[in-house]
Structures are given as C-alpha cells and as structure tokens.
PDB file of N, CA and C in Angstrom:
ATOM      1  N   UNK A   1      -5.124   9.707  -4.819  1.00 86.00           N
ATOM      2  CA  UNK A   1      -4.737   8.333  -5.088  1.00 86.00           C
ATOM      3  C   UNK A   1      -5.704   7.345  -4.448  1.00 86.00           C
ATOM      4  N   UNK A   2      -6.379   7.773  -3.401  1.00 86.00           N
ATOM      5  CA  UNK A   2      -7.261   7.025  -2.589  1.00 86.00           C
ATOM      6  C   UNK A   2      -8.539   6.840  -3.268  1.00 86.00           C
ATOM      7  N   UNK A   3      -8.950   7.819  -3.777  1.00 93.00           N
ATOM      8  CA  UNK A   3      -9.953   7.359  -4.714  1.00 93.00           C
ATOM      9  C   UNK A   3      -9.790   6.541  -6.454  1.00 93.00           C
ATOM     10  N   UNK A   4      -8.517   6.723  -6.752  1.00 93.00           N
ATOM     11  CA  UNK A   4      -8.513   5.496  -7.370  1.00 93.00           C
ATOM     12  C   UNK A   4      -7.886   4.204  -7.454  1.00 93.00           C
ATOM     13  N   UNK A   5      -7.362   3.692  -5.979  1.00 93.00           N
ATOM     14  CA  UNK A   5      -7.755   2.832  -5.500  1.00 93.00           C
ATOM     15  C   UNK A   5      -9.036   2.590  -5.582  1.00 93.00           C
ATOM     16  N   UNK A   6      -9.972   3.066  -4.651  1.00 94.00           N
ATOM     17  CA  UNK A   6     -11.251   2.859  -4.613  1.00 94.00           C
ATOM     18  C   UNK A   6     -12.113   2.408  -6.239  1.00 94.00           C
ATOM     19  N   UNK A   7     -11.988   3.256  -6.954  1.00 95.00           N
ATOM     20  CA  UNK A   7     -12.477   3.472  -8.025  1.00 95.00           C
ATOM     21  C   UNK A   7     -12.288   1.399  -8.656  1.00 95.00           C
ATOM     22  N   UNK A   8     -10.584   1.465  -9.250  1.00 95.00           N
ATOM     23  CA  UNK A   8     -10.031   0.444  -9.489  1.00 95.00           C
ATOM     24  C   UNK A   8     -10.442  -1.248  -8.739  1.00 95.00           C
ATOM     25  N   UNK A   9     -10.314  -0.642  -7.807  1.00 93.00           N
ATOM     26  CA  UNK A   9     -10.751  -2.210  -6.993  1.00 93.00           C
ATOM     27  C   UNK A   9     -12.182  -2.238  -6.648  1.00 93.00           C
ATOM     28  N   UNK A  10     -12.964  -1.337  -6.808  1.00 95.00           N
ATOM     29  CA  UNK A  10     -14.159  -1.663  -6.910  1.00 95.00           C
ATOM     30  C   UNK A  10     -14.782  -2.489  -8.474  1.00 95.00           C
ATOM     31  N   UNK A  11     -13.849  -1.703  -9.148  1.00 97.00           N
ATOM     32  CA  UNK A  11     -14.526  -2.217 -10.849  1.00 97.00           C
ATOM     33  C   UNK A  11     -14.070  -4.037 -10.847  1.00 97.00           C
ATOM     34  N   UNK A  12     -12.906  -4.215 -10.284  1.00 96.00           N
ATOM     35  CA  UNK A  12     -12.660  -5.776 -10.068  1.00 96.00           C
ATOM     36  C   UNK A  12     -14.082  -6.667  -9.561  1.00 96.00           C
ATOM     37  N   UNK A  13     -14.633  -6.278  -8.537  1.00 95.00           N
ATOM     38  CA  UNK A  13     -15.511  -7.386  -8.350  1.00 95.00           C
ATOM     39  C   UNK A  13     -16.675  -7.093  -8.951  1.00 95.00           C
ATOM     40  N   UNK A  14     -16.972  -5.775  -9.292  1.00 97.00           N
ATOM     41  CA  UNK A  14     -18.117  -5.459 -10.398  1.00 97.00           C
ATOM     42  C   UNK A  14     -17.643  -5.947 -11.855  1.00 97.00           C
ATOM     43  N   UNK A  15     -16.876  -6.079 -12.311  1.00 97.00           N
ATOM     44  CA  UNK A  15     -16.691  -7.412 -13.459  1.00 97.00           C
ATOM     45  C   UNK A  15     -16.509  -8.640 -13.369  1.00 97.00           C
ATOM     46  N   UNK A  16     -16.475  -8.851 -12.063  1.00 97.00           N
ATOM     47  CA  UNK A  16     -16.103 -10.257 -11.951  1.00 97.00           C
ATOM     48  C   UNK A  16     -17.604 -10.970 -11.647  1.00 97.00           C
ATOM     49  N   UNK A  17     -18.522 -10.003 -10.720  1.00 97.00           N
ATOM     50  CA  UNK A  17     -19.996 -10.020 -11.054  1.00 97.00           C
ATOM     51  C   UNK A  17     -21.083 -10.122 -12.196  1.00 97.00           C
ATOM     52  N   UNK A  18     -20.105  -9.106 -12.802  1.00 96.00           N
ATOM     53  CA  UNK A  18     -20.563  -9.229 -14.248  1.00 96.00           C
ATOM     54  C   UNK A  18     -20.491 -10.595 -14.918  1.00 96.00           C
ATOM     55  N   UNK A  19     -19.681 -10.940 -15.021  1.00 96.00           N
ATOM     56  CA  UNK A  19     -18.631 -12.097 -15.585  1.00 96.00           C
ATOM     57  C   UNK A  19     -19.744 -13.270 -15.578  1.00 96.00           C
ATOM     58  N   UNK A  20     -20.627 -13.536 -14.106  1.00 95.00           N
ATOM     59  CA  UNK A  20     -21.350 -14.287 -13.773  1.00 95.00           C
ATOM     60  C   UNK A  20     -22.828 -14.579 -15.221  1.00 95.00           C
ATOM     61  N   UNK A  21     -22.944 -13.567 -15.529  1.00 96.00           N
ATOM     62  CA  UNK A  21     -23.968 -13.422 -16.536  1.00 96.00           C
ATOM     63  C   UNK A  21     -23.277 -13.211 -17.825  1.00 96.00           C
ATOM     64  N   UNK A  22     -22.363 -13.630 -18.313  1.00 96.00           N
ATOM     65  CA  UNK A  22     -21.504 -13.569 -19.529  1.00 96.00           C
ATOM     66  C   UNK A  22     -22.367 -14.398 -20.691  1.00 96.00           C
ATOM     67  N   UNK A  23     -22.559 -13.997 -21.620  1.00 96.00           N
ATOM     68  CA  UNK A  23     -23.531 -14.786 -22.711  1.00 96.00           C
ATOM     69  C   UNK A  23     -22.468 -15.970 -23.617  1.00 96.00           C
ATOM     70  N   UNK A  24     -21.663 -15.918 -23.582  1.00 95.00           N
ATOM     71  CA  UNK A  24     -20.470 -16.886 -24.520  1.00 95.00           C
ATOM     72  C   UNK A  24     -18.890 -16.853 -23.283  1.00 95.00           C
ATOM     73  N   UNK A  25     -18.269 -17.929 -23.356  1.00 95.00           N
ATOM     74  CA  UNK A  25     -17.129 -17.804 -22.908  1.00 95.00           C
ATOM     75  C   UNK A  25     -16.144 -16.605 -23.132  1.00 95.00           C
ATOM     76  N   UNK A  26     -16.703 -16.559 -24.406  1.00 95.00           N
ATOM     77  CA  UNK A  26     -15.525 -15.451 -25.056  1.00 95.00           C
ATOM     78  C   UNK A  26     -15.816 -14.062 -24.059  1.00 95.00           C
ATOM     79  N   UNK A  27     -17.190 -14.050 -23.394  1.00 97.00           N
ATOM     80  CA  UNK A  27     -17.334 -12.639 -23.140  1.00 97.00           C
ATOM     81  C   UNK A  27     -17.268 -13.204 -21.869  1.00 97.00           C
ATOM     82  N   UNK A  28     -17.202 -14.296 -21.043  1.00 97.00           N
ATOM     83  CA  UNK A  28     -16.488 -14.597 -19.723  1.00 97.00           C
ATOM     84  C   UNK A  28     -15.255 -14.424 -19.640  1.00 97.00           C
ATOM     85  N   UNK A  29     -14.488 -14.635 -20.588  1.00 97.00           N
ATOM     86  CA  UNK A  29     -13.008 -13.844 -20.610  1.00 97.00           C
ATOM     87  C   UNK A  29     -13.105 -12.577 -20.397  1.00 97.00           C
ATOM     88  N   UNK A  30     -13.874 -11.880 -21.588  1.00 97.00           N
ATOM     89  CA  UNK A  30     -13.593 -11.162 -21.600  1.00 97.00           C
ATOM     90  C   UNK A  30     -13.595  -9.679 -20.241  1.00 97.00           C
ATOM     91  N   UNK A  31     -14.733 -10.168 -19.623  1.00 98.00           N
ATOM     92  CA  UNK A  31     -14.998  -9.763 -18.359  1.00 98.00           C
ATOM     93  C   UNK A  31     -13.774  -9.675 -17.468  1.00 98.00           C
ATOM     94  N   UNK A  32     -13.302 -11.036 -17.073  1.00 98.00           N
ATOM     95  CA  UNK A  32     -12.154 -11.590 -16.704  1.00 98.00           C
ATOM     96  C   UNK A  32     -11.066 -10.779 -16.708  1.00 98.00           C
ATOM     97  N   UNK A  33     -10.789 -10.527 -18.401  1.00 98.00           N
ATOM     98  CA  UNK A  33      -9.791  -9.699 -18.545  1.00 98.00           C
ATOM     99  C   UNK A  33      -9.890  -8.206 -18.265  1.00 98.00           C
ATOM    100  N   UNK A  34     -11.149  -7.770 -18.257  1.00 98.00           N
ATOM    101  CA  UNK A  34     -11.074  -6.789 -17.402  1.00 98.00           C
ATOM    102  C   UNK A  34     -10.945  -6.338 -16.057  1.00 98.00           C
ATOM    103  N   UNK A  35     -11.075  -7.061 -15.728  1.00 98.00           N
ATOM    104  CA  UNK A  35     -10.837  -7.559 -13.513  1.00 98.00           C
ATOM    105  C   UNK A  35      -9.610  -7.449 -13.635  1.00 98.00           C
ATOM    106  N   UNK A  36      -8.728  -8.281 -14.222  1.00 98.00           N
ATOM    107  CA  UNK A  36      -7.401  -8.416 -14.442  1.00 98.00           C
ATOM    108  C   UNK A  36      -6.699  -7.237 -14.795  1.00 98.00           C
ATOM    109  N   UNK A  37      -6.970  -6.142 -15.876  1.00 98.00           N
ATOM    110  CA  UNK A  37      -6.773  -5.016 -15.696  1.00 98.00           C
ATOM    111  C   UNK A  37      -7.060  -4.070 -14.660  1.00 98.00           C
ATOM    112  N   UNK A  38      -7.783  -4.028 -14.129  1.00 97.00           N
ATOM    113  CA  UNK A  38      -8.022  -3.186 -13.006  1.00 97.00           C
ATOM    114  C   UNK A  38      -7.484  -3.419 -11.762  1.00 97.00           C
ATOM    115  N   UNK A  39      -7.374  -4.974 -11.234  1.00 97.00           N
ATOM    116  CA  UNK A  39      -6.775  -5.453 -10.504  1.00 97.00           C
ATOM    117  C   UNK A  39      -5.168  -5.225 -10.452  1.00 97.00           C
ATOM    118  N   UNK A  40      -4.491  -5.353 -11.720  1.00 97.00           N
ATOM    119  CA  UNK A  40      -3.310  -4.525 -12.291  1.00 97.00           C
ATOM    120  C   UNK A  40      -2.830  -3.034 -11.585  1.00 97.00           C
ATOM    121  N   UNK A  41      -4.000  -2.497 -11.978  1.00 97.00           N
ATOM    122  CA  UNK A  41      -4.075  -0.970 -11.940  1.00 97.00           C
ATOM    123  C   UNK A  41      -4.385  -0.657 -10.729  1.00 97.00           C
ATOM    124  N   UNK A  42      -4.924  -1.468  -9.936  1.00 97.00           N
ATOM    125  CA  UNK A  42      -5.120  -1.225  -8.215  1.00 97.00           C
ATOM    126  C   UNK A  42      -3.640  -1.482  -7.369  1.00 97.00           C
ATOM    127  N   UNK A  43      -3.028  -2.255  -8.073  1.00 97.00           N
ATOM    128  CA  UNK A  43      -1.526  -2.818  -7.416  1.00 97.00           C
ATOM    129  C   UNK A  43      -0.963  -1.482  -7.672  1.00 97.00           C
ATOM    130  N   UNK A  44      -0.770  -1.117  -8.803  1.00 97.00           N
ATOM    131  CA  UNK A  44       0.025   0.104  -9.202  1.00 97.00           C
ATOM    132  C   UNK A  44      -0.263   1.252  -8.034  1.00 97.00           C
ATOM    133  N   UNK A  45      -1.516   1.859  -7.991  1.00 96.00           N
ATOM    134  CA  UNK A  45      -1.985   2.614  -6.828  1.00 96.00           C
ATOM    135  C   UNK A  45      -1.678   2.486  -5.624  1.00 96.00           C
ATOM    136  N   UNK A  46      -1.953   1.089  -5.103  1.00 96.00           N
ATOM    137  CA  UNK A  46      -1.489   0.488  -3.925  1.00 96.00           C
ATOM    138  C   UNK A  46       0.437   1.185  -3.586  1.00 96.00           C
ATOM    139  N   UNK A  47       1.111   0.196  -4.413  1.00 96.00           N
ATOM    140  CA  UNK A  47       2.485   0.784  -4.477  1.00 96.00           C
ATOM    141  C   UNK A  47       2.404   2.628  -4.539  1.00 96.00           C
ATOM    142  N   UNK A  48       1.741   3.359  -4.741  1.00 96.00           N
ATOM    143  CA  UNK A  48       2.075   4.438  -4.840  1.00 96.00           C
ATOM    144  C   UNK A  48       1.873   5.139  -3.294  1.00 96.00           C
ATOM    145  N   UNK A  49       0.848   3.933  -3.361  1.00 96.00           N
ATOM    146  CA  UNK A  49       0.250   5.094  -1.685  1.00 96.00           C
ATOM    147  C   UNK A  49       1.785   4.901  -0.822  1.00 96.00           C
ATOM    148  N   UNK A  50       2.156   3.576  -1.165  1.00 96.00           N
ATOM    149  CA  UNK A  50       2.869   3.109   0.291  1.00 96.00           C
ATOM    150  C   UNK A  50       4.664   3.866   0.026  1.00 96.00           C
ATOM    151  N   UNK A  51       4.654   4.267  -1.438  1.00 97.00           N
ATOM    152  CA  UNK A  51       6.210   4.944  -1.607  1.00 97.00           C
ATOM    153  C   UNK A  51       5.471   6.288  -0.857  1.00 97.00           C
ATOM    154  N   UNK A  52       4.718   6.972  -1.232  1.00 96.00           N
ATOM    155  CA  UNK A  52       4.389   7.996  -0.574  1.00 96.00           C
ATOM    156  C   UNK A  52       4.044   8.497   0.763  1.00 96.00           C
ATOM    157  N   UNK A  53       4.222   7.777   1.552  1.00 96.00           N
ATOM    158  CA  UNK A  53       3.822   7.179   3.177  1.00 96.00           C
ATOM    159  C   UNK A  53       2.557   7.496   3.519  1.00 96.00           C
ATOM    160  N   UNK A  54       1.629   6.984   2.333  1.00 95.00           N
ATOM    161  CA  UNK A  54       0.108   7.051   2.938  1.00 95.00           C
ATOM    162  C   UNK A  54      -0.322   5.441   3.625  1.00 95.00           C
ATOM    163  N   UNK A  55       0.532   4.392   3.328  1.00 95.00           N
ATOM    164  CA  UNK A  55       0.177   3.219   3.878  1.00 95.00           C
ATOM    165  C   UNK A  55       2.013   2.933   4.838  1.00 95.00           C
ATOM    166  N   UNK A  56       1.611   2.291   6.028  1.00 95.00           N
ATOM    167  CA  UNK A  56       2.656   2.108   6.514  1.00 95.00           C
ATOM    168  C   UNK A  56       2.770   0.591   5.923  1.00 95.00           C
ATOM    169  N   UNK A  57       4.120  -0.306   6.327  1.00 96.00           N
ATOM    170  CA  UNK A  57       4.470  -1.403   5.485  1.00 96.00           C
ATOM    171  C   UNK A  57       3.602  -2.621   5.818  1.00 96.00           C
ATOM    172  N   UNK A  58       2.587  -2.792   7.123  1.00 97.00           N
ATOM    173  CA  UNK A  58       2.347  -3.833   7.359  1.00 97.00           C
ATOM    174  C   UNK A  58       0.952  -3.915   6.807  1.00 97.00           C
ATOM    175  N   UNK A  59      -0.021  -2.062   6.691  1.00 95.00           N
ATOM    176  CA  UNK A  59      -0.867  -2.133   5.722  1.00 95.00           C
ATOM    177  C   UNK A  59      -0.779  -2.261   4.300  1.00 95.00           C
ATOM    178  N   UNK A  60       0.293  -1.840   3.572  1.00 96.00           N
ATOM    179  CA  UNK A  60       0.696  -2.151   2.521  1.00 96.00           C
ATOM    180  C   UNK A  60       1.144  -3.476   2.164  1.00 96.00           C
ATOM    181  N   UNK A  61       1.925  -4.104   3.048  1.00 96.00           N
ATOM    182  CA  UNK A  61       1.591  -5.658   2.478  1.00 96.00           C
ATOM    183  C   UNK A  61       0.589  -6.607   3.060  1.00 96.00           C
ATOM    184  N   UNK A  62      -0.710  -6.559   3.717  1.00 95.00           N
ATOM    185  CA  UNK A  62      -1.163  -6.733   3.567  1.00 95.00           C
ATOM    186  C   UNK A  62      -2.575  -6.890   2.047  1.00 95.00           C
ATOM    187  N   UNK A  63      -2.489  -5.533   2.169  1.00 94.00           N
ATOM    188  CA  UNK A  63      -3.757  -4.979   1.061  1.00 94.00           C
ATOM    189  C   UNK A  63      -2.840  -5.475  -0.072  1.00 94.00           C
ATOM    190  N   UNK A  64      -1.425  -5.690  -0.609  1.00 96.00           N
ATOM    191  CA  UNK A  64      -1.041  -5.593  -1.743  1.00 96.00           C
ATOM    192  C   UNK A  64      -0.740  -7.177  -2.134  1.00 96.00           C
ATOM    193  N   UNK A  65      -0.643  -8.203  -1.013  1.00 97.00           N
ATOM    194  CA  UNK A  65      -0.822  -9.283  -1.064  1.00 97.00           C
ATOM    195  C   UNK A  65      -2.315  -9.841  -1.430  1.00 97.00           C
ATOM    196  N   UNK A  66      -3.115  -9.339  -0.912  1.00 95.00           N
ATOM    197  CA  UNK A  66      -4.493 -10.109  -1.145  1.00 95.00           C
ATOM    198  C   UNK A  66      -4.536  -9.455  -3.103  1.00 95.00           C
ATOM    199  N   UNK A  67      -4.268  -8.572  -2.693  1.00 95.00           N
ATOM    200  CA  UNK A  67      -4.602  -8.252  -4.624  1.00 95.00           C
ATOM    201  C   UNK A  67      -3.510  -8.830  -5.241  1.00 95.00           C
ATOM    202  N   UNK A  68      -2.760  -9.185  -4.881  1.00 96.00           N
ATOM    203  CA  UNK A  68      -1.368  -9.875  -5.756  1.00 96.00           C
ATOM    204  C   UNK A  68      -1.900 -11.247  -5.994  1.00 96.00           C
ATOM    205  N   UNK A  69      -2.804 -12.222  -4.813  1.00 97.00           N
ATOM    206  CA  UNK A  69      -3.340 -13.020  -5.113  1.00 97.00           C
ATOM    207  C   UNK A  69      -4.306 -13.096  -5.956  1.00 97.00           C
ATOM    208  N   UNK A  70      -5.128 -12.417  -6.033  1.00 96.00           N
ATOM    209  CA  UNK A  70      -6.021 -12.149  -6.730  1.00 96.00           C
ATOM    210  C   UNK A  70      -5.801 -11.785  -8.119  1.00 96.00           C
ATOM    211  N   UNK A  71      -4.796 -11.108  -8.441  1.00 97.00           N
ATOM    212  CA  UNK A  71      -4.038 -10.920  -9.877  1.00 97.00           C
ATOM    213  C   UNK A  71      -3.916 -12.648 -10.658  1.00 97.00           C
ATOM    214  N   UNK A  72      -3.154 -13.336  -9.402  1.00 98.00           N
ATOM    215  CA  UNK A  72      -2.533 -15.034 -10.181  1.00 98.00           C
ATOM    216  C   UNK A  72      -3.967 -15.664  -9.960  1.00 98.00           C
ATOM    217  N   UNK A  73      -5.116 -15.539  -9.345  1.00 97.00           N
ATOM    218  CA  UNK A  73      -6.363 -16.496  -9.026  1.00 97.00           C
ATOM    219  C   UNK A  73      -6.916 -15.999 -10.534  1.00 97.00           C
ATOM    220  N   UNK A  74      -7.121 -14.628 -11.247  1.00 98.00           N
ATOM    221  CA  UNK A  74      -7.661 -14.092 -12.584  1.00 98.00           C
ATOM    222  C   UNK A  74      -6.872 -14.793 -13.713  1.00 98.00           C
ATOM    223  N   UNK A  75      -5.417 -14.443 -13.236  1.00 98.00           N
ATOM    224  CA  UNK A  75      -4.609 -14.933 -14.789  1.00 98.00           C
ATOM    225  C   UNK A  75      -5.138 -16.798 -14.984  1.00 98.00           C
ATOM    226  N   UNK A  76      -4.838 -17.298 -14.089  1.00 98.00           N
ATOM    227  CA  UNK A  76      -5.083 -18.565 -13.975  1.00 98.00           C
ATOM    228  C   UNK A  76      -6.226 -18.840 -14.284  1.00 98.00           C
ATOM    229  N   UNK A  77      -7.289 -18.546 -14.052  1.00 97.00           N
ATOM    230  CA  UNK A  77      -8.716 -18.225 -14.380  1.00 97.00           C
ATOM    231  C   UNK A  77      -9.049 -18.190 -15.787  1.00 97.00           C
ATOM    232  N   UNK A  78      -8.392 -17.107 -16.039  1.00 98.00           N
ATOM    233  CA  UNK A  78      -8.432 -16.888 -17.974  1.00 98.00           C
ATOM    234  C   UNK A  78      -7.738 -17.786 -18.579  1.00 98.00           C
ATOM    235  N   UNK A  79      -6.379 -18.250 -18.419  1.00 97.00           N
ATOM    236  CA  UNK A  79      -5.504 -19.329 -19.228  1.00 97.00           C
ATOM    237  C   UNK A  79      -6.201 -20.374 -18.841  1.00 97.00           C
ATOM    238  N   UNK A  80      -6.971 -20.848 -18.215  1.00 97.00           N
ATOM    239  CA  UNK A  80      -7.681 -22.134 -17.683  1.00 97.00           C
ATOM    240  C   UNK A  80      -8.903 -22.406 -19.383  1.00 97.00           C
ATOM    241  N   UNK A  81      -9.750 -20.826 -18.868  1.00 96.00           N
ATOM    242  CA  UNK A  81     -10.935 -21.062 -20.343  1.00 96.00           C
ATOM    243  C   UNK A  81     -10.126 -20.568 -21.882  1.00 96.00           C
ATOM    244  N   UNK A  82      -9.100 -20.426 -21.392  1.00 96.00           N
ATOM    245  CA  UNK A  82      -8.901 -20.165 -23.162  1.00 96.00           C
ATOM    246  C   UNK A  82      -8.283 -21.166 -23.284  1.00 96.00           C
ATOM    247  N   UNK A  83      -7.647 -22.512 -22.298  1.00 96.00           N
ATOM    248  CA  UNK A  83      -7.643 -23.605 -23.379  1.00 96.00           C
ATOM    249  C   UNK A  83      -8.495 -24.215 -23.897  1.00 96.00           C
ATOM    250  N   UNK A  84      -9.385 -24.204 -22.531  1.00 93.00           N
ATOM    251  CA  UNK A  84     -10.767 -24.922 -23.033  1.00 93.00           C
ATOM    252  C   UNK A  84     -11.048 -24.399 -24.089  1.00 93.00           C
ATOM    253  N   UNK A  85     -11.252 -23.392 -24.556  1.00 91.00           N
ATOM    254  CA  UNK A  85     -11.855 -22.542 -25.702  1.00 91.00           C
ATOM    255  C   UNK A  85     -11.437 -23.351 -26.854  1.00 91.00           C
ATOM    256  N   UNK A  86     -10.034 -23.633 -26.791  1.00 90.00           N
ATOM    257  CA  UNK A  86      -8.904 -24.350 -28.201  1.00 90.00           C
ATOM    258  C   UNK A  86      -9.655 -25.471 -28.297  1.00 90.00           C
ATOM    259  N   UNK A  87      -9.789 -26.432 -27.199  1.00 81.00           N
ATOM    260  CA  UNK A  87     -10.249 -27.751 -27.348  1.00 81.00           C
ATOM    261  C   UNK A  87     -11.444 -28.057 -27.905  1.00 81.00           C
TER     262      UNK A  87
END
C-alpha cells in the first residue's frame, strides 16, 4: 500500500508540473484533472493504511488533511477555468 501511496502522490505534482506547459486550456484542465484523480486515489490509500494500523491517527490526519486540501485547491482550480472556458 506504501508504494502506492508513493506511486499516486507522486503523479499529483508531476501533472501538476506538467500542467505548467499545457498547450490550450483545455489540456490545462486536462492535466488538472488528472492530479485530481490521483490525488483522489492517494486519499483512498491514505485511509487504508490508517484502518490497517500502518499510520497512527495523528499521522493519518495529518498526511490526509494536507491532501484533502489539496483535493478542494484542484477542484476549485478546474471549475475556476472551465468557466472561463464558457465565457
């Protein structure tokens, strides 16, 4: 499970890096929305370690807060350029 954590939350800031060099908005989303998936998928992991008692509760909410933020800083992020996109 530890390695995909690892795996997962690494691909977040390597798309979000990516993201930086996006050729059209559409593919700055789209980047976006992939952070957002993975970031997803790192929470999920996260919760698994800590039902399983590989994280005790104060490392687990720690680590699961900063990515929980980071989940609403992406969504917000994307609903921000896809209005722009409409306009």
């Amino acid at each position: 499970m530890s390695k995909q954590v690892l795996r997962s939350g690494t691909s977040v800031g390597a798309n979000i890096a990516e993201s930086r060099n996006a050729q059209s908005t559409a593919d700055f989303i789209h980047k976006l929305s992939i952070a957002l998936k993975e970031s997803d998928e790192t929470l999920f992991w996260l919760k698994s370690l800590y039902k399983g008692d590989y994280l005790n509760e104060k490392e687990y909410e720690s680590i699961y807060n900063d990515a929980e933020e980071l989940v609403k800083i992406l969504v917000s992020s994307i609903n921000t350029l896809k209005k722009k996109q409409q306009n």
